[in-house]
Amino acid sequence: MNLFKKLMRHGGSLLPIHGYYFDRPLLLLQSDDWGRAGLRDHEGAQQLQNDGLHLGERPYDFYTLETAQDLAALSQLLKRHHDASGRPACIEMNFILANLDFPRMASEDFLKIYLRALPDGLPDAWQRPGLFEAYREGIDAGVFFPALHGQTHFCQQAMERELASQGERSKLVKTLWKSGTPYIHWRMPWIGYEYWDPENRNSDRFLSAEQQHAAIGAAVGNFARMFSTLPRSACAPGYRSDESTHKTWAHFGVRVAQNGPGSASPPHLDRFGVLQLYRTLDFEPALYEDLSVEHSLEAIRENFRQGLPAIVSVHSINFHSTVKDFRTGTLSLLDELLSAVEAKFPSLLYLHDGDLYDLTQTGTYPPGAKANIVGVTRRAFRPGSPRSKRGSG
Ligand SMILES: [Zn+2]
């Protein structure tokens, strides 16, 4: 490799990048995994227990699927909170746009993956009356903002490889599938994430550009059918994205890429014109019993002090309630957090990724608005080395 190429590959990350800084406190809520079916409520749990799986070892054993009531409760909370401009708080929901088509897979002895697109409904035997209407009601009210997570959360080639091998791993998969549960990631991390196959060599873990193009294109198509619009923001499952992912997102009109917590980097444009955002903190009461509103507030205050938006990560599991009530505790803590931020920062603005993109590119948001005056400056920064992170997108 010649020196220039080496510099580009290794030195590129050392060159300064221009980041965006803001003179007002901006807060965003980003939330992953909406639309992704998990444990099929009590019936699915019972079946898995009968098959010898001891559920309850970790919170994600009780990841199910949001209900219309979960969404109504979240929507009500967000509507009670307003920023300095009078707008309600808004949560960005990153959607998984397909679930497993269990009856079709069962007819072929679970050897191949078939998907049911989310806009076509949930897999058979799932009962979620009013759920899709509840998504739309929140979107219309401006308290939900739909964005792209993926087509499936797991890596399909990794899953199909294990099915073909007919080993212990495939037995576990089939046990879960017979109960209508797609997977429980911590029990089978070898399924990886949609664009990332963990069993490959380090340099080959990301799927090829062609494979990613196919997966992202399918997900964008389902998103358009589901929400009658195209996604403006995306977050890769497990935060596992590479240049091919960003290039493909840009190709399909995505303008914002969400990254996990840990780097404290300012928002900045990448070479595809995609605004890269970095989450500030994990606010996950379902996962961390030691979660402290005070510590979360401290992290938010530090970002504001640096002129950075505070981006709060809170996954959908925190709002689930059907097998275990994660929702009540989360809403109470989120209420406390938002109230504290509003009280401490009276000029606070609640934005979603689309607003933040518009603000960096046009100096205002929503397009044409005059009310939200925010000073935006652009200056060089050096990307720091990521701090350790515990979340997993
Ligand atoms: Zn996720």
Coordinates of C-alpha atoms and ligand atoms in Angstrom, one line a residue:
M1 CA 0.0 0.0 0.0
N2 CA 1.5 3.4 -0.9
L3 CA 1.9 6.1 1.7
F4 CA -1.0 8.2 0.4
K5 CA -3.4 5.3 0.7
K6 CA -2.1 4.5 4.2
L7 CA -2.6 8.0 5.3
M8 CA -6.1 8.0 3.9
R9 CA -7.0 4.8 5.6
H10 CA -5.3 5.3 9.0
G11 CA -4.7 9.1 9.1
G12 CA -8.2 10.0 7.8
S13 CA -9.6 9.6 11.3
L14 CA -6.9 12.0 12.7
L15 CA -7.8 14.8 10.4
P16 CA -10.1 17.5 11.9
I17 CA -13.8 17.3 10.9
H18 CA -16.2 20.1 11.1
G19 CA -18.9 19.7 13.7
Y20 CA -22.1 21.7 14.5
Y21 CA -22.5 23.5 17.8
F22 CA -25.6 25.2 19.1
D23 CA -26.3 28.1 21.4
R24 CA -29.5 26.7 22.9
P25 CA -30.2 23.5 24.8
L26 CA -31.6 21.0 22.3
L27 CA -32.9 17.6 23.5
L28 CA -33.7 14.6 21.3
L29 CA -35.1 11.2 22.3
Q30 CA -34.1 8.2 20.1
S31 CA -35.6 4.8 20.6
D32 CA -34.9 1.5 18.8
D33 CA -36.8 -1.7 18.0
W34 CA -40.4 -0.5 17.4
G35 CA -42.5 -3.0 15.4
R36 CA -40.2 -5.9 16.3
A37 CA -42.1 -8.8 17.7
G38 CA -40.4 -10.7 20.6
L39 CA -41.8 -13.2 23.1
R40 CA -45.4 -13.8 22.2
D41 CA -46.8 -12.6 25.5
H42 CA -47.9 -15.1 28.2
E43 CA -48.8 -17.8 25.8
G44 CA -45.3 -17.7 24.2
A45 CA -43.6 -17.6 27.6
Q46 CA -45.6 -20.6 28.8
Q47 CA -44.7 -22.6 25.7
L48 CA -41.0 -21.8 26.1
Q49 CA -41.1 -22.7 29.8
N50 CA -42.7 -26.0 28.8
D51 CA -39.9 -26.6 26.3
G52 CA -37.4 -26.2 29.1
L53 CA -36.2 -22.6 28.6
H54 CA -36.0 -20.7 31.9
L55 CA -37.1 -17.2 31.2
G56 CA -36.4 -14.3 33.4
E57 CA -32.6 -14.4 33.6
R58 CA -32.3 -11.0 31.9
P59 CA -34.8 -8.3 31.1
Y60 CA -34.7 -9.1 27.3
D61 CA -36.3 -12.5 28.1
F62 CA -39.5 -10.4 28.6
Y63 CA -39.2 -8.3 25.5
T64 CA -42.6 -8.7 23.9
L65 CA -44.1 -6.0 21.6
E66 CA -45.7 -2.6 22.4
T67 CA -49.4 -2.3 22.7
A68 CA -51.8 0.5 21.7
Q69 CA -52.1 1.2 25.5
D70 CA -48.3 1.5 25.8
L71 CA -48.2 4.0 23.0
A72 CA -51.2 6.0 24.4
A73 CA -49.4 6.3 27.8
L74 CA -46.2 7.4 26.2
S75 CA -48.0 9.8 23.9
Q76 CA -49.9 11.3 26.9
L77 CA -46.6 11.9 28.8
L78 CA -44.9 13.5 25.8
K79 CA -47.9 15.8 25.2
R80 CA -47.7 17.0 28.8
H81 CA -44.1 18.3 28.2
H82 CA -43.5 21.4 26.2
D83 CA -40.4 23.3 25.2
A84 CA -39.7 27.0 25.0
S85 CA -41.5 27.2 21.7
G86 CA -44.6 25.4 22.9
R87 CA -43.9 22.2 21.0
P88 CA -44.4 18.9 22.8
A89 CA -41.5 16.5 23.5
C90 CA -41.0 14.1 20.6
I91 CA -39.6 10.5 20.6
E92 CA -38.0 9.2 17.5
M93 CA -39.0 5.6 16.9
N94 CA -36.7 3.4 14.8
F95 CA -38.7 0.7 13.2
I96 CA -38.0 -2.9 12.3
L97 CA -40.0 -3.2 9.1
A98 CA -40.5 -7.0 8.9
N99 CA -41.2 -9.9 11.2
L100 CA -40.8 -13.7 10.7
D101 CA -43.6 -15.4 8.9
F102 CA -43.9 -18.4 11.2
P103 CA -46.7 -20.5 9.6
R104 CA -44.9 -20.3 6.2
M105 CA -41.6 -21.3 7.8
A106 CA -43.2 -24.1 9.8
S107 CA -44.5 -25.6 6.5
E108 CA -40.9 -26.0 5.4
D109 CA -39.7 -27.3 8.7
F110 CA -38.1 -24.0 9.7
L111 CA -35.2 -24.4 7.3
K112 CA -35.6 -21.1 5.5
I113 CA -36.5 -17.6 6.6
Y114 CA -39.6 -16.0 5.3
L115 CA -40.6 -12.5 6.3
R116 CA -43.9 -10.7 6.8
A117 CA -43.6 -7.1 6.1
L118 CA -44.8 -4.9 8.9
P119 CA -47.3 -2.9 6.7
D120 CA -49.0 -6.3 6.0
G121 CA -49.6 -6.9 9.7
L122 CA -48.0 -8.9 12.5
P123 CA -47.3 -12.6 12.4
D124 CA -50.3 -14.9 12.9
A125 CA -51.4 -15.3 16.5
W126 CA -50.3 -11.9 17.5
Q127 CA -53.0 -9.7 19.0
R128 CA -52.4 -6.0 19.0
P129 CA -55.7 -4.2 18.4
G130 CA -55.3 -0.5 17.5
L131 CA -51.5 -0.6 17.5
F132 CA -50.9 0.7 14.0
E133 CA -53.5 3.4 14.5
A134 CA -51.7 4.4 17.7
Y135 CA -48.4 4.8 15.8
R136 CA -50.1 7.1 13.4
E137 CA -52.0 9.1 16.0
G138 CA -48.7 9.9 17.8
I139 CA -47.0 10.8 14.5
D140 CA -49.9 13.1 13.5
A141 CA -49.7 14.7 17.0
G142 CA -46.0 15.4 16.6
V143 CA -44.9 13.3 19.6
F144 CA -43.6 10.3 17.6
F145 CA -41.2 10.6 14.6
P146 CA -40.7 7.3 12.7
A147 CA -37.3 6.4 11.4
L148 CA -35.5 3.4 10.0
H149 CA -33.9 0.6 12.1
G150 CA -33.9 -2.2 9.6
Q151 CA -35.7 -5.1 7.9
T152 CA -34.8 -7.7 10.4
H153 CA -32.7 -7.0 13.5
F154 CA -30.5 -10.1 13.1
C155 CA -28.2 -11.1 10.3
Q156 CA -30.1 -13.4 8.0
Q157 CA -27.1 -15.2 6.6
A158 CA -25.8 -16.0 10.1
M159 CA -29.2 -17.4 11.0
E160 CA -29.6 -19.5 7.8
R161 CA -26.1 -20.9 8.2
E162 CA -27.0 -22.3 11.7
L163 CA -30.3 -23.7 10.4
A164 CA -28.4 -25.5 7.6
S165 CA -25.9 -27.0 10.1
Q166 CA -28.7 -28.6 12.1
G167 CA -26.7 -28.3 15.4
E168 CA -27.5 -27.3 18.9
R169 CA -27.9 -23.7 17.8
S170 CA -30.6 -24.6 15.2
K171 CA -32.4 -26.6 17.9
L172 CA -32.6 -23.5 20.1
V173 CA -33.8 -21.4 17.1
K174 CA -36.6 -23.9 16.3
T175 CA -37.7 -24.1 19.9
L176 CA -38.1 -20.3 19.9
W177 CA -39.8 -20.2 16.5
K178 CA -42.3 -22.9 17.5
S179 CA -43.4 -20.6 20.3
G180 CA -43.7 -17.6 17.9
T181 CA -40.6 -15.9 19.3
P182 CA -38.1 -14.8 16.6
Y183 CA -35.0 -14.8 18.9
I184 CA -33.6 -13.6 22.2
H185 CA -30.3 -12.0 21.3
W186 CA -28.3 -12.5 24.5
R187 CA -29.0 -16.3 24.4
M188 CA -27.7 -16.4 20.8
P189 CA -25.3 -13.6 20.0
W190 CA -24.1 -15.5 17.0
I191 CA -27.1 -14.3 15.0
G192 CA -25.3 -10.9 14.9
Y193 CA -27.0 -7.8 13.6
E194 CA -28.6 -7.1 10.3
Y195 CA -25.5 -5.9 8.4
W196 CA -23.0 -7.7 10.6
D197 CA -22.1 -11.4 10.7
P198 CA -20.1 -12.0 13.9
E199 CA -18.8 -15.4 13.0
N200 CA -16.8 -14.1 10.0
R201 CA -13.3 -12.9 10.2
N202 CA -12.9 -9.4 11.6
S203 CA -12.4 -7.8 8.2
D204 CA -15.4 -9.6 6.6
R205 CA -18.1 -9.1 9.3
F206 CA -20.0 -6.4 7.5
L207 CA -22.2 -7.7 4.6
S208 CA -21.2 -6.6 1.1
A209 CA -22.4 -3.4 -0.4
E210 CA -24.9 -5.4 -2.6
Q211 CA -26.3 -7.3 0.3
Q212 CA -26.8 -4.1 2.4
H213 CA -28.4 -2.4 -0.6
A214 CA -30.9 -5.2 -0.9
A215 CA -31.8 -5.2 2.8
I216 CA -32.0 -1.4 3.2
G217 CA -34.0 -1.1 -0.1
A218 CA -36.5 -3.6 1.1
A219 CA -36.8 -1.9 4.5
V220 CA -37.2 1.5 3.0
G221 CA -40.0 0.1 0.7
N222 CA -41.9 -1.3 3.7
F223 CA -41.3 2.0 5.6
A224 CA -42.9 3.9 2.7
R225 CA -45.9 1.5 2.7
M226 CA -46.3 1.8 6.5
F227 CA -45.9 5.5 6.9
S228 CA -46.6 7.0 3.5
T229 CA -43.3 8.8 3.6
L230 CA -39.5 8.0 3.3
P231 CA -37.3 7.7 6.4
R232 CA -35.1 10.8 7.0
S233 CA -33.0 9.2 9.8
A234 CA -31.7 5.7 10.4
C235 CA -30.0 3.6 13.1
A236 CA -28.3 0.3 12.2
P237 CA -29.3 -2.7 14.4
G238 CA -26.7 -3.1 17.1
Y239 CA -25.2 0.3 15.9
R240 CA -23.3 -1.9 13.4
S241 CA -22.9 0.2 10.3
D242 CA -20.0 0.8 7.9
E243 CA -19.4 3.1 4.9
S244 CA -21.6 0.9 2.6
T245 CA -24.5 1.3 5.1
H246 CA -24.1 5.1 5.1
K247 CA -23.7 5.3 1.3
T248 CA -26.9 3.1 0.8
W249 CA -28.9 5.2 3.3
A250 CA -27.9 8.3 1.4
H251 CA -28.9 6.7 -1.8
F252 CA -32.4 6.1 -0.4
G253 CA -32.7 9.6 0.9
V254 CA -31.8 9.1 4.5
R255 CA -30.1 12.3 5.8
V256 CA -29.3 11.4 9.4
A257 CA -27.3 8.5 10.9
Q258 CA -27.7 7.6 14.5
N259 CA -24.7 6.2 16.5
G260 CA -24.5 4.8 19.9
P261 CA -23.3 6.6 23.0
G262 CA -19.6 6.9 23.9
S263 CA -17.9 9.3 21.6
A264 CA -19.2 12.7 22.7
S265 CA -18.7 13.9 19.1
P266 CA -20.6 16.9 17.7
P267 CA -23.0 16.3 14.8
H268 CA -21.1 16.4 11.5
L269 CA -21.7 15.6 7.9
D270 CA -19.9 12.5 6.4
R271 CA -18.7 12.3 2.8
F272 CA -22.2 11.1 1.6
G273 CA -23.8 14.2 3.1
V274 CA -25.4 12.3 5.9
L275 CA -25.5 14.0 9.3
Q276 CA -23.8 11.7 11.9
L277 CA -25.3 12.0 15.4
Y278 CA -24.0 10.4 18.6
R279 CA -26.2 9.5 21.5
T280 CA -25.3 11.1 24.8
L281 CA -26.6 8.5 27.3
D282 CA -28.5 5.3 27.8
F283 CA -31.8 6.0 29.7
E284 CA -33.0 2.4 30.0
P285 CA -34.8 1.8 33.3
A286 CA -35.8 -1.7 32.1
L287 CA -32.2 -2.7 31.8
Y288 CA -30.4 -0.8 34.6
E289 CA -31.9 -0.9 38.1
D290 CA -29.3 1.6 39.2
L291 CA -30.4 4.2 36.7
S292 CA -30.2 7.7 38.2
V293 CA -32.1 10.7 36.9
E294 CA -29.5 12.9 38.6
H295 CA -26.6 11.3 36.7
S296 CA -28.6 11.5 33.4
L297 CA -29.2 15.2 34.1
E298 CA -25.5 15.6 34.7
A299 CA -24.7 14.1 31.2
I300 CA -27.3 16.3 29.6
R301 CA -26.0 19.4 31.3
E302 CA -22.4 18.6 30.2
N303 CA -23.5 18.4 26.5
F304 CA -25.4 21.7 26.7
R305 CA -22.3 23.3 28.3
Q306 CA -20.3 22.2 25.2
G307 CA -22.9 23.4 22.7
L308 CA -23.9 19.9 21.8
P309 CA -27.5 18.5 21.6
A310 CA -28.4 16.0 24.3
I311 CA -29.5 12.7 22.7
V312 CA -31.2 10.3 25.0
S313 CA -31.3 6.7 24.0
V314 CA -34.3 4.7 25.4
H315 CA -35.2 1.4 23.7
S316 CA -38.8 0.2 23.1
I317 CA -38.5 -2.5 25.8
N318 CA -38.8 0.2 28.4
F319 CA -42.3 0.9 27.3
H320 CA -43.5 -2.8 27.1
S321 CA -46.0 -4.1 29.7
T322 CA -47.6 -7.4 28.6
V323 CA -45.4 -10.0 30.4
K324 CA -43.5 -7.6 32.7
D325 CA -44.5 -4.0 33.3
F326 CA -41.5 -2.0 32.3
R327 CA -43.7 0.9 31.2
T328 CA -44.8 2.3 34.5
G329 CA -41.3 2.7 36.0
T330 CA -40.0 4.2 32.7
L331 CA -42.7 6.8 32.3
S332 CA -42.3 7.9 35.9
L333 CA -38.5 8.4 35.5
L334 CA -38.8 9.9 32.0
D335 CA -41.4 12.4 33.4
E336 CA -39.0 13.3 36.2
L337 CA -36.1 13.7 33.8
L338 CA -38.0 15.9 31.3
S339 CA -39.4 18.1 34.1
A340 CA -36.0 18.6 35.6
V341 CA -34.5 19.6 32.2
E342 CA -37.3 22.0 31.5
A343 CA -36.9 23.6 34.9
K344 CA -33.2 24.0 34.7
F345 CA -33.1 25.1 31.0
P346 CA -36.0 27.4 30.2
S347 CA -34.8 28.0 26.6
L348 CA -34.9 24.2 25.9
L349 CA -36.1 23.0 22.6
Y350 CA -37.3 19.4 21.8
L351 CA -36.3 18.3 18.3
H352 CA -36.2 15.2 16.3
D353 CA -33.5 14.2 13.8
G354 CA -35.3 15.8 10.9
D355 CA -35.5 19.1 12.7
L356 CA -31.8 18.9 13.6
Y357 CA -30.8 18.2 10.0
D358 CA -32.9 21.2 8.8
L359 CA -31.4 23.4 11.5
T360 CA -27.8 22.6 10.5
Q361 CA -28.6 23.0 6.8
T362 CA -31.0 26.0 6.7
G363 CA -30.5 27.6 10.1
T364 CA -34.1 27.0 11.1
Y365 CA -36.7 24.3 11.6
P366 CA -39.3 23.2 10.7
P367 CA -38.8 24.5 7.1
G368 CA -39.9 28.1 6.9
A369 CA -40.4 28.6 10.6
K370 CA -39.3 31.9 12.2
A371 CA -40.0 31.1 15.8
N372 CA -37.1 28.8 16.7
I373 CA -34.0 31.0 16.8
V374 CA -31.0 28.9 17.4
G375 CA -27.4 30.0 16.7
V376 CA -25.5 27.3 14.8
T377 CA -21.7 27.4 14.4
R378 CA -19.4 25.0 12.6
R379 CA -15.9 24.4 13.8
A380 CA -13.2 21.8 13.6
F381 CA -12.9 19.0 16.1
R382 CA -10.8 15.8 16.3
P383 CA -12.8 12.7 16.7
G384 CA -12.0 11.2 20.1
S385 CA -11.6 7.6 20.9
P386 CA -14.9 6.1 21.9
R387 CA -15.5 5.6 25.6
S388 CA -16.8 2.2 26.6
K389 CA -20.4 1.7 25.9
R390 CA -23.0 -0.7 27.4
G391 CA -25.9 -0.3 25.0
S392 CA -26.4 -2.3 21.9
G393 CA -28.9 -0.5 19.6
Ligands
ZN1 ZN -32.2 -2.4 18.0

